[in-house]
Amino acid sequence: MIQNGYLIFEDESFLDSTVAKMNALRKNGQFCDVRLQVCGHELMAHRAVLACCSPYLFEIFNSDIESHGVSHVTFEDLDPEAVEILLNYAYTAQLKADKELVKEVYSAAKRFKMERVKQICGDYLLSKLDSQNAISFRNFASSMGDARFLSQVDAFIQDHLLEVSEQEDFLKLPRLKLEVMLEDNLTLPSNGKLYSKVLNWVQRSLWENGDHLERLMEEVQTLYYSPDHKLVDGGLVIEGHSEVFGGEEDHLQFVQKKPVRESDQRQMSCSSSGSLSPSNQAANAPKQTARREWKYIASEKTASNNYLCLAVLDGVLCVIFLHGRNSPQTSPSATPCLMKSLSFEAQPEELEEQPLSPMHYARSGLGTAALNGKFIAAGGYNREECLRTVECYDPKEDRWTFIAPMRTPRARFQMAVLMGQLYVIGGSNGHSDELSCGEKYDPRTDEWTQVPELRTNRCNAGVCSLNNKLYVVGGSDPCGQKGLKNCDAFDPVAKTWTNCASLNIRRHQAAVCELDGFMYAIGGAESWNCLNTVERYNPENNTWTLIAPMNVARRGAAVAVHAGKLFVVGGFDGTHALRCVEMYDPARNDWKMLGSMTSSRSNAGVAMLGDTIYAVGGFDGNEFLNTVENISVGGNVSLLTHLKVSSLKPYSKVRVDKHLSWLFVSF
């Protein structure tokens, strides 16, 4: 075409042909003057082409303008396939990436400052956003610092939090459990305002009290919502009046500043990544820590006074579980012990001082069992840390001695004897991690060895032996938000786990035992609410059946078996640690209230030695215990249904008709 004296010709195929030839030259290494070293892979290219597409590489090449040879640029944190995809785009203007590589292409494009590619990859990922991948996408968007991408993911989570909360990625997140006490005339504020107060409380705990986020997450924290609409530590409100807010070791834990222990120092020095650890200088340098992200993302009310929240705490994506309830000071217990009409006071002349030796360690959430005429107490919490030590009590010598410690520190587990060996399964290691590992103790060699792991991590599960198999019943889900219906059986000969019929009701912290060829799951909690329901498992037809309920709803209770009866001891009723005891008679299918222990005990351990039931350790609402008390039931268990022993002095023993004796030992 001739126009205004000029020859004008447009070759529509030239550009495509030239681009294809240039890309071919690149792949063949011809005329290339830059080498990209990407994680051990060498990619050849032409500086002029890359400089036109990547502002980042342009800056590098421009600073190396004096070089007349081949430039070398090294990347140790990019995916070689993703960089190759970007090189193809630079030469052909075509972006073609497998869906599994889109995140890596996005990351490489961010490094190269190729904003158009980054936006295209982000839009593609958002088009694939669903409840299953929302958490991983948010983590990715946060790591990339992409505010647009992040805001859209957060908006999705806000609209679909309950669906997101059921996914595996969500269940693996660190979690903070809070219980907020309310006066009767107060209600919790709307979700956004409520969790802004929670974030402020966590900040104060980290900066002012010197706490660590990991430590706050180990146990449920008790807070108080004051009439002036402030959220404060329960321990500060009740200082000097701990009976008002008495609680259980894994349910109500007052926040307090604790000295750094040797194990803490060792853990902090070994934890180089510290994904949950705030800056060690947080208390002394709050301005530096304050620059880390604190953000409320989404929340839902899951049940009456139960809230679920996703938030960023000190730069860490966390789940917050919050339960609001009326202060026990203004609200009576929902499950009173019903013992006032059964009072029996010991006569002074019947008291006889007779102390027993306490355990070396205070323990709550421990595992206990009777083995070869001895009482075994393993693991548990002692407020300071999770234990792996194991103590053995000889009733003939009234002496506690140590046997080989467990391989893993653990608490919130139960222990059972199977084929002459002790088995422990699951539990918690004290660092907000539920365990799937198990181990067994051989008394002949005084050694613990590993057993095959559970299929899922689980704590607060019931464990007992039945028909030469080990059963694990219920327990907490990975978030600790609700109980499980799962029941699994372990064959020690085949060394395999199999599924059994599920419970009728979700349960964690249930007392589990075997009696006359049946297995019983007693009480526990479904989520926050304590249960008085009881189920019985028949191994012949693999079914669970609900039987008569207890008189008192309780979780964290202990159970012993004697003379064809079940004895359920202590526990926690949702407000108080309990002293009361009740007995189940399977022939009559009913429960009778018995005498009370001297101490309230939740998450204690019991075992039967001869005609005597021993109760050890636990949490009384204020202290972690190493005390021991026992009841000698003898041959006439029916006497217990009409008696209560109360107001016993420390180091005293009361005898009633030679069939009943409570013995309390103080430490």
Tab-separated table of C-alpha atoms in Angstrom, residues 58 72 119 121 132 191 224 239 276 298 316 335 359 361 375 415 425 439 445 456 466-468 486 514 537 554 589:
chain	number	residue	atom	x	y	z
A	58	PHE	CA	15.565	-4.417	34.851
A	72	HIS	CA	24.160	-14.579	36.572
A	119	GLN	CA	-3.236	-10.205	39.280
A	121	CYS	CA	-2.947	-15.639	39.123
A	132	GLN	CA	-11.926	-26.451	51.958
A	191	ASN	CA	-19.278	-10.252	67.826
A	224	TYR	CA	-14.646	-11.681	83.543
A	239	GLU	CA	-7.983	-12.319	94.047
A	276	LEU	CA	3.414	-19.174	67.776
A	298	ALA	CA	-14.878	-13.558	61.378
A	316	VAL	CA	-0.461	-15.808	63.946
A	335	THR	CA	-26.333	-30.130	89.086
A	359	MET	CA	2.560	-38.577	95.627
A	361	TYR	CA	4.049	-34.651	92.258
A	375	PHE	CA	-1.292	-48.317	92.279
A	415	MET	CA	-4.663	-45.877	81.265
A	425	ILE	CA	-3.065	-43.813	74.267
A	439	GLU	CA	2.943	-46.681	74.488
A	445	THR	CA	11.640	-54.987	82.102
A	456	THR	CA	-6.507	-39.382	64.516
A	466	LEU	CA	-12.244	-55.760	77.078
A	467	ASN	CA	-11.902	-59.302	75.714
A	468	ASN	CA	-8.123	-58.973	75.214
A	486	ASN	CA	-15.538	-42.469	67.655
A	514	GLU	CA	-15.386	-52.716	81.800
A	537	TYR	CA	-21.273	-51.337	74.776
A	554	ARG	CA	-20.142	-34.690	85.503
A	589	ASN	CA	-30.179	-50.365	86.365
